[in-house]
Amino acid sequence: MATVISVVPEKYVAPSVVQSIAVSEISDRDRIQSPSDAAAGATAEKGKKRRFFTRPWGRRQIGALCVLGFFGLALTALVIVLPIYFTKIYGFARDTDDYWKIPQPNEDHSYHLEENRPIFALHNFPDPGLIQHNDTWYAYGTNPMKKNPNSIHVPVATSNDFVNWTLHEGYDAMPTLGAWEKKVNHWAPDVIQRDDGKFVMYYSGEVKNYGTHHCVGVAISNGTSPLGPYIPEDKPLACPHKYGGAIDPSPFRDTDGTLYVVYKGDGNSIGRGGNCGNSKKPIVSVPILLQELESDGVTPIGEAVQILDIDDTDGPLVEAPDIMLTEDGTYYLFFSSHCYVSLGYNVKYAHSKSLKGPYVRADRPLLQTGDWGFEAPGGATVSTDGSKIVFHANCGQFRCMWSAALDIRSNNNTIVMSTLVVDQQSNSPKSAGNS
């Protein structure tokens, strides 16, 4: 008889028939872990891994350390160098206004002689220009009242002995103005006579529609008197916008009769700020420019040539150029440096065997604060023979004109102040050459 076997699916096996297994018989691999056990195991397993900077170091660790070291050094260098760099490039230039306080080790003894003291000439007469005609000296000054449209544009004074000066009160040597200029702020006029007997005046005029910038103007006398009146041209003679205009013109005639005008490119007027607009770095160029002229004294020939620029001893600017030629063929360029409102303002000079330079600067200014008690002497003009000079210096709230004699020492190209002596017979001044 056939036997029937009943098959029960595994999932229906009764619990009573499932064999129990001892926990100790389950392998670690097959053990079922609790969440806390799993976390502890992961931590233990991570602890067994080698850390990146665990010694001994391999190539990767050494390379990474080198990179980190390089960036650390670079960052340190930037922290140190950048402030210095930006101070040097965009900071303020070293203030040299107090140079005159430093004792001169080889000071020429002529600066200690009372007889060489310049003579007071005129009150409130800055930036004097100078010319001699028929034994009479004529001086022309900056307008006496700043920013005043009712001011005289060009005051004039005369002298027969270079010592006693007479201001022509109320007289304006240039009563009318050119179409290009404003009614205020006419500076530093100077005059030369041309071949036809008329006189040409060069001056600084404030330009319309150009802020407070100035340009070099030119005016012609309507007769043959240095007193004028002078009639200005309707356009400026020189106005280089790349230098912020031009000021302080001075005429010069070379030995061959060629006329020139030397003037300042007014670079500090477009500087980045600070003392006189140009002590904040980077310092801009402030050149002295020489322009050749036709015989009419009005028409330029070619482009102006730079013959000087500022250096570290000049502060923010150079200005008030004036040229004269000695008998031995040496050109002397006189100029002022530092800001005119500072005590560093002075009269410097340089020499050259060529009109267009290069010019070699003298070691000591011709005049500086402290000489005979002067404060901020500058804006000088020298006579054509180099024996006499006029300049201004502070006198209270004004700038007054002084006159003096010069001693040019051709053996070493130095110039010092001398004693101004008046010849009683001819009533004309002479330089004593006292050194």
Short mmCIF file of C-alpha atoms in Angstrom, two decimals:
data_model
loop_
_atom_site.label_atom_id
_atom_site.label_comp_id
_atom_site.label_asym_id
_atom_site.label_seq_id
_atom_site.Cartn_x
_atom_site.Cartn_y
_atom_site.Cartn_z
CA MET A 1 0.00 0.00 0.00
CA ALA A 2 1.38 3.33 -0.96
CA THR A 3 2.66 5.59 1.76
CA VAL A 4 1.62 9.25 1.63
CA ILE A 5 4.22 11.69 2.81
CA SER A 6 3.01 15.13 3.80
CA VAL A 7 5.45 18.04 2.88
CA VAL A 8 5.24 21.13 4.99
CA PRO A 9 6.77 24.32 3.56
CA GLU A 10 9.74 25.61 5.56
CA LYS A 11 8.05 28.81 6.53
CA TYR A 12 5.40 26.83 8.21
CA VAL A 13 7.75 24.77 10.34
CA ALA A 14 6.69 25.01 13.89
CA PRO A 15 8.97 26.83 16.26
CA SER A 16 9.24 23.75 18.38
CA VAL A 17 11.17 21.93 15.69
CA VAL A 18 13.71 24.72 14.96
CA GLN A 19 17.02 23.72 16.44
CA SER A 20 18.53 26.35 18.70
CA ILE A 21 22.11 27.38 18.05
CA ALA A 22 24.48 28.67 20.70
CA VAL A 23 25.51 32.29 20.38
CA SER A 24 29.09 31.31 20.83
CA GLU A 25 28.93 29.28 17.64
CA ILE A 26 28.15 32.35 15.43
CA SER A 27 31.23 33.76 13.75
CA ASP A 28 32.18 37.42 14.10
CA ARG A 29 31.51 37.87 10.41
CA ASP A 30 27.97 36.63 10.72
CA ARG A 31 27.17 38.35 13.99
CA ILE A 32 24.28 40.84 13.80
CA GLN A 33 25.47 44.17 15.28
CA SER A 34 23.52 46.77 17.12
CA PRO A 35 23.74 50.46 15.94
CA SER A 36 26.06 51.40 18.84
CA ASP A 37 28.32 48.50 18.06
CA ALA A 38 28.49 49.55 14.40
CA ALA A 39 29.52 53.10 15.28
CA ALA A 40 32.20 51.93 17.65
CA GLY A 41 33.51 49.58 15.06
CA ALA A 42 33.70 52.29 12.42
CA THR A 43 35.65 54.51 14.80
CA ALA A 44 38.07 51.74 15.59
CA GLU A 45 38.49 50.95 11.92
CA LYS A 46 39.17 54.67 11.10
CA GLY A 47 41.74 54.78 13.87
CA LYS A 48 43.59 52.00 12.20
CA LYS A 49 44.02 54.14 8.96
CA ARG A 50 47.33 56.08 8.59
CA ARG A 51 47.09 59.81 9.04
CA PHE A 52 48.40 62.04 6.16
CA PHE A 53 51.14 63.74 8.17
CA THR A 54 52.03 60.70 10.31
CA ARG A 55 55.78 60.12 10.22
CA PRO A 56 57.75 58.93 8.43
CA TRP A 57 56.83 61.40 5.65
CA GLY A 58 56.55 60.38 2.07
CA ARG A 59 56.87 62.44 -1.10
CA ARG A 60 53.27 63.60 -0.95
CA GLN A 61 53.63 64.92 2.61
CA ILE A 62 56.92 66.68 1.86
CA GLY A 63 55.50 68.27 -1.31
CA ALA A 64 52.42 69.50 0.51
CA LEU A 65 54.56 71.03 3.26
CA CYS A 66 56.70 72.83 0.68
CA VAL A 67 53.62 74.31 -1.00
CA LEU A 68 52.20 75.48 2.33
CA GLY A 69 55.54 76.97 3.31
CA PHE A 70 55.82 78.85 0.02
CA PHE A 71 52.38 80.38 0.36
CA GLY A 72 53.12 81.30 3.98
CA LEU A 73 56.31 83.10 3.05
CA ALA A 74 54.58 84.83 0.12
CA LEU A 75 51.79 86.06 2.38
CA THR A 76 54.30 87.35 4.93
CA ALA A 77 56.23 89.18 2.21
CA LEU A 78 53.06 90.78 0.88
CA VAL A 79 52.08 91.96 4.35
CA ILE A 80 55.49 93.64 4.73
CA VAL A 81 56.13 94.88 1.19
CA LEU A 82 52.72 96.13 0.04
CA PRO A 83 52.40 98.96 2.60
CA ILE A 84 55.94 100.10 1.73
CA TYR A 85 55.23 99.89 -2.00
CA PHE A 86 51.98 101.83 -1.86
CA THR A 87 53.55 104.42 0.44
CA LYS A 88 56.42 104.82 -1.99
CA ILE A 89 54.21 104.99 -5.08
CA TYR A 90 51.12 106.69 -3.70
CA GLY A 91 52.32 108.22 -0.44
CA PHE A 92 53.86 111.64 0.12
CA ALA A 93 57.30 112.69 -1.03
CA ARG A 94 59.92 113.33 1.62
CA ASP A 95 59.51 116.84 2.96
CA THR A 96 62.67 118.81 2.16
CA ASP A 97 61.39 122.29 3.04
CA ASP A 98 63.72 122.47 6.05
CA TYR A 99 66.92 121.91 4.05
CA TRP A 100 68.02 125.48 4.82
CA LYS A 101 68.26 124.64 8.52
CA ILE A 102 71.08 122.18 7.88
CA PRO A 103 74.48 123.84 8.43
CA GLN A 104 76.62 124.13 5.31
CA PRO A 105 80.07 122.63 5.97
CA ASN A 106 81.79 124.81 3.38
CA GLU A 107 79.59 127.89 3.46
CA ASP A 108 81.05 130.76 1.44
CA HIS A 109 82.01 133.57 3.80
CA SER A 110 80.35 136.14 1.51
CA TYR A 111 76.99 135.13 3.02
CA HIS A 112 78.17 136.45 6.37
CA LEU A 113 79.19 139.91 5.15
CA GLU A 114 76.72 142.63 6.04
CA GLU A 115 77.84 144.77 3.09
CA ASN A 116 76.51 142.09 0.73
CA ARG A 117 73.00 142.36 2.15
CA PRO A 118 70.39 142.98 -0.60
CA ILE A 119 68.60 146.34 -0.50
CA PHE A 120 64.86 146.73 0.05
CA ALA A 121 63.26 148.18 -3.08
CA LEU A 122 59.46 147.89 -3.30
CA HIS A 123 56.54 146.80 -1.15
CA ASN A 124 54.14 144.14 -2.50
CA PHE A 125 56.00 143.56 -5.76
CA PRO A 126 56.34 139.78 -6.37
CA ASP A 127 58.06 137.99 -9.27
CA PRO A 128 59.86 141.06 -10.62
CA GLY A 129 60.95 141.21 -14.26
CA LEU A 130 63.80 143.51 -15.23
CA ILE A 131 65.12 145.52 -18.18
CA GLN A 132 67.49 148.45 -18.59
CA HIS A 133 66.89 151.08 -21.28
CA ASN A 134 68.68 154.42 -21.70
CA ASP A 135 70.27 154.23 -18.24
CA THR A 136 66.92 153.62 -16.56
CA TRP A 137 65.94 150.37 -14.91
CA TYR A 138 62.37 149.09 -15.28
CA ALA A 139 60.82 146.45 -13.04
CA TYR A 140 57.48 144.73 -13.74
CA GLY A 141 55.57 142.79 -11.07
CA THR A 142 52.75 140.35 -10.47
CA ASN A 143 49.37 142.06 -10.05
CA PRO A 144 49.18 143.49 -6.51
CA MET A 145 45.72 142.16 -5.60
CA LYS A 146 44.95 138.46 -6.00
CA LYS A 147 41.69 137.39 -7.60
CA ASN A 148 40.57 141.01 -7.90
CA PRO A 149 39.28 141.94 -11.38
CA ASN A 150 39.77 145.62 -10.56
CA SER A 151 43.47 145.17 -9.84
CA ILE A 152 46.21 146.64 -12.01
CA HIS A 153 47.32 143.85 -14.32
CA VAL A 154 51.02 144.80 -14.57
CA PRO A 155 52.54 147.34 -12.15
CA VAL A 156 55.78 149.13 -13.12
CA ALA A 157 58.59 150.71 -11.13
CA THR A 158 61.72 152.55 -12.30
CA SER A 159 65.15 153.41 -10.93
CA ASN A 160 68.19 155.36 -12.09
CA ASP A 161 70.63 153.71 -9.68
CA PHE A 162 69.17 150.24 -8.99
CA VAL A 163 68.93 151.18 -5.34
CA ASN A 164 66.13 153.73 -5.11
CA TRP A 165 62.97 152.59 -6.88
CA THR A 166 59.78 154.52 -7.68
CA LEU A 167 56.49 152.72 -8.17
CA HIS A 168 54.29 154.29 -10.84
CA GLU A 169 51.19 154.41 -8.66
CA GLY A 170 47.95 153.58 -10.44
CA TYR A 171 49.69 152.94 -13.77
CA ASP A 172 48.90 149.69 -15.60
CA ALA A 173 51.44 148.70 -18.25
CA MET A 174 48.84 146.37 -19.82
CA PRO A 175 45.43 148.00 -19.33
CA THR A 176 43.60 145.78 -21.86
CA LEU A 177 43.47 141.99 -22.02
CA GLY A 178 43.51 139.30 -24.68
CA ALA A 179 40.30 137.50 -25.63
CA TRP A 180 41.61 134.25 -24.10
CA GLU A 181 42.27 135.44 -20.54
CA LYS A 182 40.34 136.31 -17.41
CA LYS A 183 40.50 139.67 -15.66
CA VAL A 184 42.35 138.27 -12.63
CA ASN A 185 45.73 136.83 -11.65
CA HIS A 186 48.36 138.13 -14.04
CA TRP A 187 51.75 136.90 -12.90
CA ALA A 188 55.47 137.32 -13.45
CA PRO A 189 55.76 139.71 -16.44
CA ASP A 190 59.10 140.28 -18.15
CA VAL A 191 60.15 142.42 -21.12
CA ILE A 192 62.69 142.47 -23.97
CA GLN A 193 63.27 144.91 -26.82
CA ARG A 194 63.10 143.61 -30.38
CA ASP A 195 64.92 144.85 -33.47
CA ASP A 196 62.28 147.37 -34.55
CA GLY A 197 62.58 149.25 -31.26
CA LYS A 198 59.31 148.03 -29.78
CA PHE A 199 59.16 146.04 -26.57
CA VAL A 200 57.60 142.62 -26.02
CA MET A 201 56.09 141.64 -22.69
CA TYR A 202 55.64 137.99 -21.66
CA TYR A 203 53.36 137.18 -18.73
CA SER A 204 51.17 134.49 -17.15
CA GLY A 205 47.43 134.89 -17.71
CA GLU A 206 44.57 132.83 -16.29
CA VAL A 207 42.73 131.09 -19.13
CA LYS A 208 38.99 131.19 -19.72
CA ASN A 209 37.23 127.80 -19.55
CA TYR A 210 40.32 126.10 -18.11
CA GLY A 211 39.73 126.23 -14.38
CA THR A 212 42.43 128.26 -12.65
CA HIS A 213 45.17 127.20 -15.04
CA HIS A 214 47.48 129.76 -16.62
CA CYS A 215 49.16 130.09 -19.98
CA VAL A 216 51.94 132.31 -21.31
CA GLY A 217 50.65 135.48 -22.94
CA VAL A 218 52.50 138.04 -25.04
CA ALA A 219 51.90 141.75 -25.57
CA ILE A 220 53.56 144.37 -27.78
CA SER A 221 54.23 147.98 -26.81
CA ASN A 222 52.35 150.51 -28.93
CA GLY A 223 55.48 152.65 -29.08
CA THR A 224 59.16 152.47 -28.20
CA SER A 225 58.91 153.05 -24.45
CA PRO A 226 59.41 150.21 -21.92
CA LEU A 227 56.47 151.71 -20.01
CA GLY A 228 54.12 150.68 -22.78
CA PRO A 229 51.20 150.49 -22.75
CA TYR A 230 51.33 146.93 -24.05
CA ILE A 231 48.67 145.45 -26.32
CA PRO A 232 48.14 141.69 -25.76
CA GLU A 233 47.70 139.11 -28.48
CA ASP A 234 44.31 137.41 -28.79
CA LYS A 235 45.73 133.95 -28.13
CA PRO A 236 48.37 132.66 -25.73
CA LEU A 237 51.93 132.07 -26.88
CA ALA A 238 52.32 128.79 -24.96
CA CYS A 239 49.68 126.64 -23.27
CA PRO A 240 50.79 122.98 -22.96
CA HIS A 241 47.75 121.22 -21.52
CA LYS A 242 49.76 118.07 -20.79
CA TYR A 243 51.58 120.12 -18.14
CA GLY A 244 48.51 121.97 -16.90
CA GLY A 245 49.44 125.14 -18.77
CA ALA A 246 52.49 127.38 -18.37
CA ILE A 247 53.66 130.28 -16.19
CA ASP A 248 56.67 132.47 -15.38
CA PRO A 249 57.99 133.36 -18.86
CA SER A 250 61.30 135.15 -19.33
CA PRO A 251 62.79 136.32 -22.66
CA PHE A 252 66.40 135.77 -23.76
CA ARG A 253 68.44 136.90 -26.77
CA ASP A 254 71.40 134.71 -27.76
CA THR A 255 74.65 136.00 -29.23
CA ASP A 256 73.41 135.44 -32.78
CA GLY A 257 70.35 137.61 -32.12
CA THR A 258 67.89 134.73 -31.90
CA LEU A 259 65.02 135.33 -29.47
CA TYR A 260 63.81 132.73 -26.98
CA VAL A 261 61.35 132.58 -24.12
CA VAL A 262 61.91 130.21 -21.21
CA TYR A 263 58.99 129.26 -18.98
CA LYS A 264 57.66 126.71 -16.53
CA GLY A 265 55.39 123.86 -17.62
CA ASP A 266 52.93 124.09 -14.73
CA GLY A 267 52.92 120.36 -13.95
CA ASN A 268 52.24 120.68 -10.24
CA SER A 269 48.85 122.25 -11.11
CA ILE A 270 47.78 118.77 -12.30
CA GLY A 271 49.56 116.84 -9.56
CA ARG A 272 47.93 114.40 -7.17
CA GLY A 273 47.70 116.76 -4.22
CA GLY A 274 49.72 117.80 -1.21
CA ASN A 275 52.18 120.69 -1.00
CA CYS A 276 51.60 123.02 -3.98
CA GLY A 277 49.61 120.18 -5.57
CA ASN A 278 52.54 117.84 -6.18
CA SER A 279 53.92 116.26 -3.01
CA LYS A 280 51.66 113.20 -3.15
CA LYS A 281 53.19 110.36 -5.12
CA PRO A 282 53.62 109.60 -7.92
CA ILE A 283 55.18 113.03 -8.42
CA VAL A 284 54.49 114.56 -11.83
CA SER A 285 57.00 116.30 -14.09
CA VAL A 286 57.40 120.08 -13.73
CA PRO A 287 59.70 121.03 -16.61
CA ILE A 288 61.48 124.22 -17.56
CA LEU A 289 60.84 124.71 -21.29
CA LEU A 290 62.72 126.78 -23.88
CA GLN A 291 60.88 128.08 -26.95
CA GLU A 292 62.64 129.63 -29.95
CA LEU A 293 60.87 132.64 -31.51
CA GLU A 294 60.80 134.57 -34.73
CA SER A 295 62.31 138.09 -34.64
CA ASP A 296 58.82 139.48 -33.87
CA GLY A 297 59.05 137.83 -30.44
CA VAL A 298 55.57 136.41 -30.91
CA THR A 299 55.77 133.54 -33.40
CA PRO A 300 57.12 130.20 -32.13
CA ILE A 301 59.67 128.23 -34.17
CA GLY A 302 59.29 124.48 -33.73
CA GLU A 303 58.45 122.84 -30.42
CA ALA A 304 59.58 123.88 -26.98
CA VAL A 305 62.60 122.00 -25.58
CA GLN A 306 62.86 120.80 -21.99
CA ILE A 307 66.07 122.02 -20.34
CA LEU A 308 65.39 121.12 -16.68
CA ASP A 309 62.99 119.19 -14.46
CA ILE A 310 62.48 118.71 -10.74
CA ASP A 311 64.71 116.43 -8.70
CA ASP A 312 64.60 115.22 -5.08
CA THR A 313 65.96 118.54 -3.78
CA ASP A 314 63.24 120.69 -5.34
CA GLY A 315 60.14 119.69 -3.42
CA PRO A 316 57.00 119.79 -5.60
CA LEU A 317 58.21 122.17 -8.34
CA VAL A 318 60.70 124.38 -10.11
CA GLU A 319 59.61 127.74 -11.54
CA ALA A 320 60.58 131.35 -12.31
CA PRO A 321 63.32 130.50 -14.86
CA ASP A 322 65.68 133.18 -16.15
CA ILE A 323 68.72 132.82 -18.45
CA MET A 324 71.83 134.96 -18.88
CA LEU A 325 75.09 134.46 -20.78
CA THR A 326 78.55 135.42 -19.52
CA GLU A 327 81.43 136.67 -21.63
CA ASP A 328 83.19 133.30 -21.42
CA GLY A 329 80.25 131.60 -23.14
CA THR A 330 78.62 130.03 -20.08
CA TYR A 331 74.84 130.02 -19.82
CA TYR A 332 73.34 130.38 -16.34
CA LEU A 333 69.80 129.27 -15.65
CA PHE A 334 68.26 130.79 -12.53
CA PHE A 335 65.09 129.27 -11.06
CA SER A 336 63.16 128.79 -7.83
CA SER A 337 62.21 125.51 -6.16
CA HIS A 338 59.79 124.38 -3.45
CA CYS A 339 56.37 125.91 -2.89
CA TYR A 340 56.31 129.71 -2.79
CA VAL A 341 54.23 129.68 0.41
CA SER A 342 56.85 127.59 2.25
CA LEU A 343 60.15 128.64 3.79
CA GLY A 344 61.84 126.24 1.40
CA TYR A 345 61.33 128.66 -1.50
CA ASN A 346 64.65 129.86 -2.89
CA VAL A 347 66.72 131.05 -5.84
CA LYS A 348 68.82 128.31 -7.43
CA TYR A 349 71.03 128.30 -10.49
CA ALA A 350 72.72 125.90 -12.91
CA HIS A 351 75.26 126.33 -15.70
CA SER A 352 75.87 124.92 -19.17
CA LYS A 353 78.01 125.55 -22.24
CA SER A 354 74.91 125.04 -24.39
CA LEU A 355 71.69 127.04 -24.23
CA LYS A 356 69.66 123.85 -24.43
CA GLY A 357 71.69 122.11 -21.74
CA PRO A 358 72.34 119.87 -20.02
CA TYR A 359 72.59 122.19 -17.04
CA VAL A 360 74.72 121.37 -14.00
CA ARG A 361 73.14 122.49 -10.76
CA ALA A 362 75.06 124.42 -8.12
CA ASP A 363 75.50 122.75 -4.73
CA ARG A 364 73.99 125.65 -2.81
CA PRO A 365 71.05 127.91 -3.66
CA LEU A 366 72.05 131.46 -4.48
CA LEU A 367 69.48 132.66 -1.95
CA GLN A 368 67.53 130.74 0.67
CA THR A 369 65.66 131.30 3.91
CA GLY A 370 68.05 132.48 6.61
CA ASP A 371 70.37 134.44 4.32
CA TRP A 372 70.51 137.91 5.92
CA GLY A 373 67.26 136.99 7.69
CA PHE A 374 65.22 136.55 4.50
CA GLU A 375 62.21 134.26 4.35
CA ALA A 376 61.35 132.44 1.12
CA PRO A 377 63.38 134.50 -1.38
CA GLY A 378 62.54 133.66 -5.00
CA GLY A 379 61.13 134.77 -8.35
CA ALA A 380 64.42 136.37 -9.40
CA THR A 381 65.49 138.11 -12.62
CA VAL A 382 69.13 138.85 -13.42
CA SER A 383 70.49 141.70 -15.55
CA THR A 384 71.79 140.74 -18.99
CA ASP A 385 75.42 141.16 -17.86
CA GLY A 386 74.87 139.06 -14.75
CA SER A 387 76.03 141.75 -12.32
CA LYS A 388 72.67 142.57 -10.71
CA ILE A 389 69.54 140.81 -9.54
CA VAL A 390 66.02 141.59 -8.31
CA PHE A 391 63.92 139.09 -6.37
CA HIS A 392 61.07 138.96 -3.89
CA ALA A 393 60.94 137.66 -0.32
CA ASN A 394 58.31 137.53 2.38
CA CYS A 395 57.56 140.81 4.17
CA GLY A 396 54.72 140.19 6.57
CA GLN A 397 51.67 139.16 4.56
CA PHE A 398 53.19 140.39 1.30
CA ARG A 399 56.13 139.65 -0.96
CA CYS A 400 58.45 142.60 -1.43
CA MET A 401 61.17 143.28 -3.97
CA TRP A 402 64.88 143.53 -3.12
CA SER A 403 67.78 144.49 -5.36
CA ALA A 404 71.35 143.23 -5.07
CA ALA A 405 74.66 142.68 -6.85
CA LEU A 406 76.18 139.36 -7.96
CA ASP A 407 79.69 138.00 -8.20
CA ILE A 408 80.02 135.29 -10.89
CA ARG A 409 83.14 133.19 -10.41
CA SER A 410 83.95 131.74 -13.78
CA ASN A 411 86.76 129.54 -12.49
CA ASN A 412 84.32 127.22 -10.72
CA ASN A 413 80.94 128.38 -12.08
CA THR A 414 79.66 129.57 -8.74
CA ILE A 415 77.70 132.74 -7.99
CA VAL A 416 77.47 134.59 -4.68
CA MET A 417 75.96 137.84 -3.51
CA SER A 418 78.11 140.96 -3.68
CA THR A 419 78.08 144.58 -2.57
CA LEU A 420 75.97 146.97 -4.61
CA VAL A 421 77.93 150.19 -5.08
CA VAL A 422 76.53 153.32 -6.76
CA ASP A 423 78.90 155.33 -8.91
CA GLN A 424 78.27 158.91 -7.78
CA GLN A 425 79.40 160.41 -11.11
CA SER A 426 77.33 158.30 -13.47
CA ASN A 427 74.70 157.47 -10.83
CA SER A 428 74.78 153.89 -12.11
CA PRO A 429 75.19 150.80 -9.93
CA LYS A 430 78.32 148.69 -9.91
CA SER A 431 79.05 145.32 -8.43
CA ALA A 432 82.02 145.42 -6.09
CA GLY A 433 82.70 141.75 -6.64
CA ASN A 434 83.16 141.37 -2.91
CA SER A 435 83.76 137.75 -2.08
#
